[in-house]
mmCIF file of C-alpha atoms in Angstrom:
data_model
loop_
_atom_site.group_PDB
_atom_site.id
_atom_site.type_symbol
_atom_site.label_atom_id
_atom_site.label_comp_id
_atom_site.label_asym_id
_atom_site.label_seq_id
_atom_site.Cartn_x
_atom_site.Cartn_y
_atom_site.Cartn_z
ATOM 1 C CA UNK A 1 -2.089 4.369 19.784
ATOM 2 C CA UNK A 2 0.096 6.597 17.964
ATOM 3 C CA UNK A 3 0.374 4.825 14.802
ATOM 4 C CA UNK A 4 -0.791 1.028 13.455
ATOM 5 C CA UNK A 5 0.584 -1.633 15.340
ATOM 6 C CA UNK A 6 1.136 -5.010 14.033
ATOM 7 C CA UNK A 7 2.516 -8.228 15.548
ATOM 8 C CA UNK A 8 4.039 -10.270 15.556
ATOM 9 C CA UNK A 9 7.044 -8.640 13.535
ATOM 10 C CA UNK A 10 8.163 -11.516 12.223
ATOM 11 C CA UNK A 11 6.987 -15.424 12.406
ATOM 12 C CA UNK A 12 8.350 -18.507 10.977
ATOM 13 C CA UNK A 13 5.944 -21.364 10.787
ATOM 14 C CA UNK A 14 6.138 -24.659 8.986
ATOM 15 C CA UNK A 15 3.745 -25.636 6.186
ATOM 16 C CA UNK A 16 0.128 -26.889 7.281
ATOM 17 C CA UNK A 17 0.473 -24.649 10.185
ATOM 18 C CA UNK A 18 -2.174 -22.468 11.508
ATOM 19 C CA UNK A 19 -1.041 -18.410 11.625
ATOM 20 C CA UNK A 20 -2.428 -15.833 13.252
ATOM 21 C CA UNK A 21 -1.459 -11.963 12.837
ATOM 22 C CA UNK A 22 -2.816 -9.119 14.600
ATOM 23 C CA UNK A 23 -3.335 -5.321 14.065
ATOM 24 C CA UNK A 24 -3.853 -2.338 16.442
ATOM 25 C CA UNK A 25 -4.995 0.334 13.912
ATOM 26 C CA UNK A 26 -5.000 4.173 14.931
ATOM 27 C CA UNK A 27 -7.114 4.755 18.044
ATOM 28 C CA UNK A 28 -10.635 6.107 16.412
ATOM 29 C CA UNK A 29 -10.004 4.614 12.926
ATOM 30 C CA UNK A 30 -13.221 3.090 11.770
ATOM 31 C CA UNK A 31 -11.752 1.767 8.552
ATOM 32 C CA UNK A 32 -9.079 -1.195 8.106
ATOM 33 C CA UNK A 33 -7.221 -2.989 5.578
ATOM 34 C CA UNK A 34 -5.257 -6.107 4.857
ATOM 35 C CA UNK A 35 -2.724 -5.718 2.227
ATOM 36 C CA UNK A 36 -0.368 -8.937 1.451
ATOM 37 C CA UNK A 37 3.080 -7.466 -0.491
ATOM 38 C CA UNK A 38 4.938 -10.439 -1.854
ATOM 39 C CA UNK A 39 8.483 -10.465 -3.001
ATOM 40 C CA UNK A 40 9.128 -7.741 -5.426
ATOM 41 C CA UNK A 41 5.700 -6.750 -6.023
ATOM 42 C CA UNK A 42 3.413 -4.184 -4.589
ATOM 43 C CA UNK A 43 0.695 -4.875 -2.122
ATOM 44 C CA UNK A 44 -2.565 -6.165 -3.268
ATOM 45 C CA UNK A 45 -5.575 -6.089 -1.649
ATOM 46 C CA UNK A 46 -7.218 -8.677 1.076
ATOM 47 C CA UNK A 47 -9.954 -7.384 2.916
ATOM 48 C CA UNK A 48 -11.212 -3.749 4.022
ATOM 49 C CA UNK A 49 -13.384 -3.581 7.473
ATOM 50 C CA UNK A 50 -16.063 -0.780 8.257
ATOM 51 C CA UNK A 51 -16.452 -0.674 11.873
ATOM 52 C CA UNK A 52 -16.966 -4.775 13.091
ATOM 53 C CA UNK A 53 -18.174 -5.851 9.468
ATOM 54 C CA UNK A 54 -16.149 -6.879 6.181
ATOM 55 C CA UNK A 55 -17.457 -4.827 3.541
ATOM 56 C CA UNK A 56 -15.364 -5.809 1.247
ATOM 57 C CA UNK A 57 -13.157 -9.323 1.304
ATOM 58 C CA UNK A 58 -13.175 -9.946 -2.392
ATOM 59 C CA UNK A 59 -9.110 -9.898 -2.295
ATOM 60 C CA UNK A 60 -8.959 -12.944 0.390
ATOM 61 C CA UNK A 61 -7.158 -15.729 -1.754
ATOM 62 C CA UNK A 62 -9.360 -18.876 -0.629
ATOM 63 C CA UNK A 63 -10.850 -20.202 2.481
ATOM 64 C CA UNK A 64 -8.008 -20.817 3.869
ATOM 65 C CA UNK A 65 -7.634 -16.818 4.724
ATOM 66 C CA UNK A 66 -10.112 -15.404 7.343
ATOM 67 C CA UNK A 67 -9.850 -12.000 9.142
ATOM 68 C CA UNK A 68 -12.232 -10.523 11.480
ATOM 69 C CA UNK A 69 -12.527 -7.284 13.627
ATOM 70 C CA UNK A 70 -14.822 -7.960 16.731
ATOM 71 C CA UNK A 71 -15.091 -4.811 18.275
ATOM 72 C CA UNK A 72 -14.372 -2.211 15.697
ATOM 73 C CA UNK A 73 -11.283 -1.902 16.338
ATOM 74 C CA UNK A 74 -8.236 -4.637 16.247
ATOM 75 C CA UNK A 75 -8.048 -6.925 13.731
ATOM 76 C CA UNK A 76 -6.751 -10.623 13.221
ATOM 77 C CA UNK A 77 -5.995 -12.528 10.349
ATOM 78 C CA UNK A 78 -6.014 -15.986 10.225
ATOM 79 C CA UNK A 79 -4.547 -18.340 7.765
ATOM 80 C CA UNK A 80 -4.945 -22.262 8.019
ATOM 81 C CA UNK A 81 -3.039 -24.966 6.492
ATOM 82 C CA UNK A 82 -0.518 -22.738 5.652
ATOM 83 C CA UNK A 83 1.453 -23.222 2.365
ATOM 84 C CA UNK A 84 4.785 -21.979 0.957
ATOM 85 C CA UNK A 85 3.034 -19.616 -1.442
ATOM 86 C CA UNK A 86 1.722 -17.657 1.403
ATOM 87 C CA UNK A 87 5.129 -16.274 2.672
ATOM 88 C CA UNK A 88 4.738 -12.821 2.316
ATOM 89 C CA UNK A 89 5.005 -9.494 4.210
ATOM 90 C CA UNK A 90 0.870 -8.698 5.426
ATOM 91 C CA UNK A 91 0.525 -5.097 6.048
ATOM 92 C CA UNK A 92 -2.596 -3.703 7.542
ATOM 93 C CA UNK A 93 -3.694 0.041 7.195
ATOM 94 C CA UNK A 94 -6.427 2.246 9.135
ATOM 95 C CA UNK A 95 -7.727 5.324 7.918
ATOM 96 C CA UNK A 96 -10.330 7.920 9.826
ATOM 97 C CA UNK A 97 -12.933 7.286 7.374
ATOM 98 C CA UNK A 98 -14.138 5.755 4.363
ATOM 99 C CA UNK A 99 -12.245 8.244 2.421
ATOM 100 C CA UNK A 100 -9.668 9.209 4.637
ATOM 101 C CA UNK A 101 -5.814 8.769 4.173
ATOM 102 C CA UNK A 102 -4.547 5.249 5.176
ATOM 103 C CA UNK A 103 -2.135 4.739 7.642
ATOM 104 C CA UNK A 104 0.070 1.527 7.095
ATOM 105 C CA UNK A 105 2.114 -0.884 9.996
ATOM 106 C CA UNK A 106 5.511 -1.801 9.794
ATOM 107 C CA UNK A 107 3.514 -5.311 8.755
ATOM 108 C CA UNK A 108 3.998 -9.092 9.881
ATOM 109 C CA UNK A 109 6.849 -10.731 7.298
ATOM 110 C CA UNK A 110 5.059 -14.764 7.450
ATOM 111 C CA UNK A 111 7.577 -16.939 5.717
ATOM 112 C CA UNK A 112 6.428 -20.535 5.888
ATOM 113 C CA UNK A 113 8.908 -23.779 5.500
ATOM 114 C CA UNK B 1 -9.663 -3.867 -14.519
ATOM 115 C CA UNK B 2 -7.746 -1.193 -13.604
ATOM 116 C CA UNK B 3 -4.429 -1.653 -13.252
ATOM 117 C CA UNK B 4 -0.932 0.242 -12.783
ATOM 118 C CA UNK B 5 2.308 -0.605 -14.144
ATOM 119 C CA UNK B 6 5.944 1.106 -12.987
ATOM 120 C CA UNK B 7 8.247 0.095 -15.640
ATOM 121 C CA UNK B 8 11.312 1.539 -14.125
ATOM 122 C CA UNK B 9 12.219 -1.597 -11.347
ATOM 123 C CA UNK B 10 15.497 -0.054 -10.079
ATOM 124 C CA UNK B 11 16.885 3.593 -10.558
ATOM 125 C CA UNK B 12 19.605 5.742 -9.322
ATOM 126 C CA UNK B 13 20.605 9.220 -9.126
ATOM 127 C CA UNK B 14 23.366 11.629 -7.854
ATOM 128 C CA UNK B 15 22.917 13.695 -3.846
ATOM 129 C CA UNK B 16 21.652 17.008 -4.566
ATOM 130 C CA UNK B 17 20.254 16.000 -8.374
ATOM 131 C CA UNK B 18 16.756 15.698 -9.593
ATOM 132 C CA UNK B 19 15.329 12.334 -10.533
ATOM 133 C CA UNK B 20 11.936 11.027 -12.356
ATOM 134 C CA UNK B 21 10.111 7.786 -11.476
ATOM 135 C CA UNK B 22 7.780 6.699 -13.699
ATOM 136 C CA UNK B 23 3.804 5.818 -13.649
ATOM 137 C CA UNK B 24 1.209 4.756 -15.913
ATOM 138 C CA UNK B 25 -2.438 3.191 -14.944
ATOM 139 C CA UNK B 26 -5.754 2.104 -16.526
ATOM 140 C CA UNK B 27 -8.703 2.957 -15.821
ATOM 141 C CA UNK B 28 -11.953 3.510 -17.445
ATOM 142 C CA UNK B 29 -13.314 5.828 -14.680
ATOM 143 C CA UNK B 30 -13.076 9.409 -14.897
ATOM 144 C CA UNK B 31 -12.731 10.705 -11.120
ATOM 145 C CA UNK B 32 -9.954 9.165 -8.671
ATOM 146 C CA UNK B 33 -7.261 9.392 -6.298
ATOM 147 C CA UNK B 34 -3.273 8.718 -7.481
ATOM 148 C CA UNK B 35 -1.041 8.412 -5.057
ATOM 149 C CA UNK B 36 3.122 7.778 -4.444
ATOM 150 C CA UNK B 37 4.222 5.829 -1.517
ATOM 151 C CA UNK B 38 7.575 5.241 -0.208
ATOM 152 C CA UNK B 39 8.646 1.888 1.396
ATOM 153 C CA UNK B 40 11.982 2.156 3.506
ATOM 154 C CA UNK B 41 13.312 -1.045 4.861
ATOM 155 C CA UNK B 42 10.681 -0.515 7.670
ATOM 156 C CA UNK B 43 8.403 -1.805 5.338
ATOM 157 C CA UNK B 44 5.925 0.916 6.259
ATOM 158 C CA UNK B 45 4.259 2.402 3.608
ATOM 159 C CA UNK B 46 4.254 6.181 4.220
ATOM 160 C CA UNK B 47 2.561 8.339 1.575
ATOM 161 C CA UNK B 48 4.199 11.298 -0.401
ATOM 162 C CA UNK B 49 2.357 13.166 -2.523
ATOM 163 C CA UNK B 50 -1.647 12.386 -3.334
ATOM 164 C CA UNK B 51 -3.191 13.748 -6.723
ATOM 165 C CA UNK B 52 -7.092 14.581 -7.129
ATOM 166 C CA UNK B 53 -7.731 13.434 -11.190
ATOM 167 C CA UNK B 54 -10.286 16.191 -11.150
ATOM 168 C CA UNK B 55 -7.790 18.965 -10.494
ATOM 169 C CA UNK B 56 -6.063 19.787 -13.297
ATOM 170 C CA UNK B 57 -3.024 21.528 -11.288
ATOM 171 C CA UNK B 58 -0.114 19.338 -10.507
ATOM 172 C CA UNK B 59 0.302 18.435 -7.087
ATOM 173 C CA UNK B 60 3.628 19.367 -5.189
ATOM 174 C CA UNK B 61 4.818 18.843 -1.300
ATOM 175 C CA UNK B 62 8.062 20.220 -0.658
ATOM 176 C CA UNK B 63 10.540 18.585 -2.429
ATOM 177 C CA UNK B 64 8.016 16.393 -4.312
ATOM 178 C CA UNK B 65 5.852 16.664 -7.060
ATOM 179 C CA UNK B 66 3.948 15.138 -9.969
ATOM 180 C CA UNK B 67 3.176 15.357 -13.510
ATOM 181 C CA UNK B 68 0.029 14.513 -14.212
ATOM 182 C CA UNK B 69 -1.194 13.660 -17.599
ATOM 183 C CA UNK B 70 -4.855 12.649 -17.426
ATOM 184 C CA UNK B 71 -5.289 11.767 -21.080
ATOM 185 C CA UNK B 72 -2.120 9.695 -21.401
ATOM 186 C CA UNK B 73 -2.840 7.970 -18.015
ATOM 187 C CA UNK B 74 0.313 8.851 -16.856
ATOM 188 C CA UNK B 75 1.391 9.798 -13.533
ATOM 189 C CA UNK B 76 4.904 10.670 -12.643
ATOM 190 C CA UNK B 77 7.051 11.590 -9.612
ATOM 191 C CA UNK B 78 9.860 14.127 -9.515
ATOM 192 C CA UNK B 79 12.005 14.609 -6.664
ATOM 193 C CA UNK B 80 14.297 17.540 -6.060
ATOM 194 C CA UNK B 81 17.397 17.773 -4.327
ATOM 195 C CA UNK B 82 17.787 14.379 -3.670
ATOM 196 C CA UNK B 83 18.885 13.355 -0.278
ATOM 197 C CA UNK B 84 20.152 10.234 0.989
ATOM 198 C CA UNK B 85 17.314 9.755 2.879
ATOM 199 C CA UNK B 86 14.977 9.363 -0.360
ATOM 200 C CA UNK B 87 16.402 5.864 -0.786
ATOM 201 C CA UNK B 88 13.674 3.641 -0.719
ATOM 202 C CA UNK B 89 11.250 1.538 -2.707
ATOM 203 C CA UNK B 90 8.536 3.823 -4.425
ATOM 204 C CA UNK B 91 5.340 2.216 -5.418
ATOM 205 C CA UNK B 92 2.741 4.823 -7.288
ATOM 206 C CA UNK B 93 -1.272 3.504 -6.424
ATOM 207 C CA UNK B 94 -4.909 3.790 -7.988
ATOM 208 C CA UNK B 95 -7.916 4.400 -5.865
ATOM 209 C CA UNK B 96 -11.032 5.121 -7.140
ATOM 210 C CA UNK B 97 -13.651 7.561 -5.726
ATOM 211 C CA UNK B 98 -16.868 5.958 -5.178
ATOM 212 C CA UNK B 99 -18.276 2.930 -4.611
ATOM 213 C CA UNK B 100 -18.496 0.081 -1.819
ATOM 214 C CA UNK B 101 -14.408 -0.049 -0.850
ATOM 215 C CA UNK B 102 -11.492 2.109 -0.739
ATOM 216 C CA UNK B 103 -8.795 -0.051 -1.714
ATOM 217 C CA UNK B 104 -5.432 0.889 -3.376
ATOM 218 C CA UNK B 105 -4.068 -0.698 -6.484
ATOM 219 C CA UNK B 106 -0.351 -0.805 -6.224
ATOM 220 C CA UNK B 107 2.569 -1.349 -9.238
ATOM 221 C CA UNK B 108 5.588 -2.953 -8.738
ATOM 222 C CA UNK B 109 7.484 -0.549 -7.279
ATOM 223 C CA UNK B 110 10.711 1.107 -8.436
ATOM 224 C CA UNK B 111 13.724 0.796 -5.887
ATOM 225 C CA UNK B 112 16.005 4.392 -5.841
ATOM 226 C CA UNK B 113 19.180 4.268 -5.279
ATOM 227 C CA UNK B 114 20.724 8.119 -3.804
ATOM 228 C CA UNK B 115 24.546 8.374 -4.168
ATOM 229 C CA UNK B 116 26.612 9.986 -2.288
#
């Protein structure tokens, strides 16, 4: 596609819920990233895919967070039980390469109630 | 750790005026990326200006452009001839070059205001 796609835009979900959000990266982007930007503060880290694998999910909060990225190229992330504390814009970037420029989505605002 | 702090949360300047947003960042590596985002209500992050820490020359795109300060960690953003459309949230970010991930460390951000 022409740029990252993420949906859905917006969901509202009630605590204990289970959430899913997906991500379309840039067609022939092996790299993608899960960023989570919470009120007033930048976005930190979740989880960085090479290809189908997660080489690096050190930023994933608890078990409670899962993503995965079956054939290479979209990406879900899920997030059971949900709580308050994870209401929170999730924005996921692609970028060519492993040292390419990343490309950002418009992101998935969760707020839970 | 490494870390970066914007200690500037809001700021605000004058159509047509030049205005300077504020970065610092720690780090005990010597090579890595810098970069300045801009976050419009969209919420998409949408990069500005990227700086190399092993060239020593400032980096400048149009109407944007840094001031570098490898010693002092320091990492700042000028913008020229403001224009209304430059209101946004700015966040400056950390990468390092190297090892197993690519991942950005973001500050807080600094919201800027463009008057009319």
């Amino acid at each position: 596609g022409a740029g990252v796609s993420q949906t859905p835009s917006n969901k509202v979900t009630e605590k204990g819920k289970y959430v899913e959000l997906r991500c379309d990266p840039i067609s022939g982007h092996t790299a993608l990233y899960w960023y989570r930007q919470s009120l007033g503060q930048g976005p930190e880290f979740l989880i960085y895919f090479q290809g189908t694998g997660a080489a690096d999910d050190s930023g994933l909060p608890n078990d409670r967070f899962f993503a995965v990225r079956p054939e290479g190229s979209v990406s879900t992330l899920k997030i059971q039980r949900t709580e308050r504390g994870d209401s929170a814009v999730y924005l996921c970037a692609s970028s060519r390469s492993f040292t390419g420029e990343l490309f950002f989505g418009e992101g998935s605002r969760l707020t839970v109630l | 750790a490494q870390t970066v702090t914007q200690s500037q949360p809001e700021m605000s300047v004058q159509e047509a005026e030049t205005v300077t947003l504020s970065c610092t960042y720690d780090t005990s590596e010597s090579d890595y990326y810098l970069f300045w985002y801009k976050q419009p209500p969209s919420r998409q992050m949408i990069l500005v200006i990227r700086q190399e820490a092993y060239k020593q020359q400032n980096a400048t795109e149009n109407r944007f452009s840094v001031n570098f300060q490898k010693a002092a960690k320091s990492f700042s953003l000028k913008i020229s001839d403001s224009q209304l459309g430059d209101a946004a949230m700015y966040f400056c970010a950390y990468r390092p070059i190297g090892g197993a991930t690519n991942k950005l460390i973001f500050g807080t951000g600094t919201l800027l205001a463009v008057q009319p």
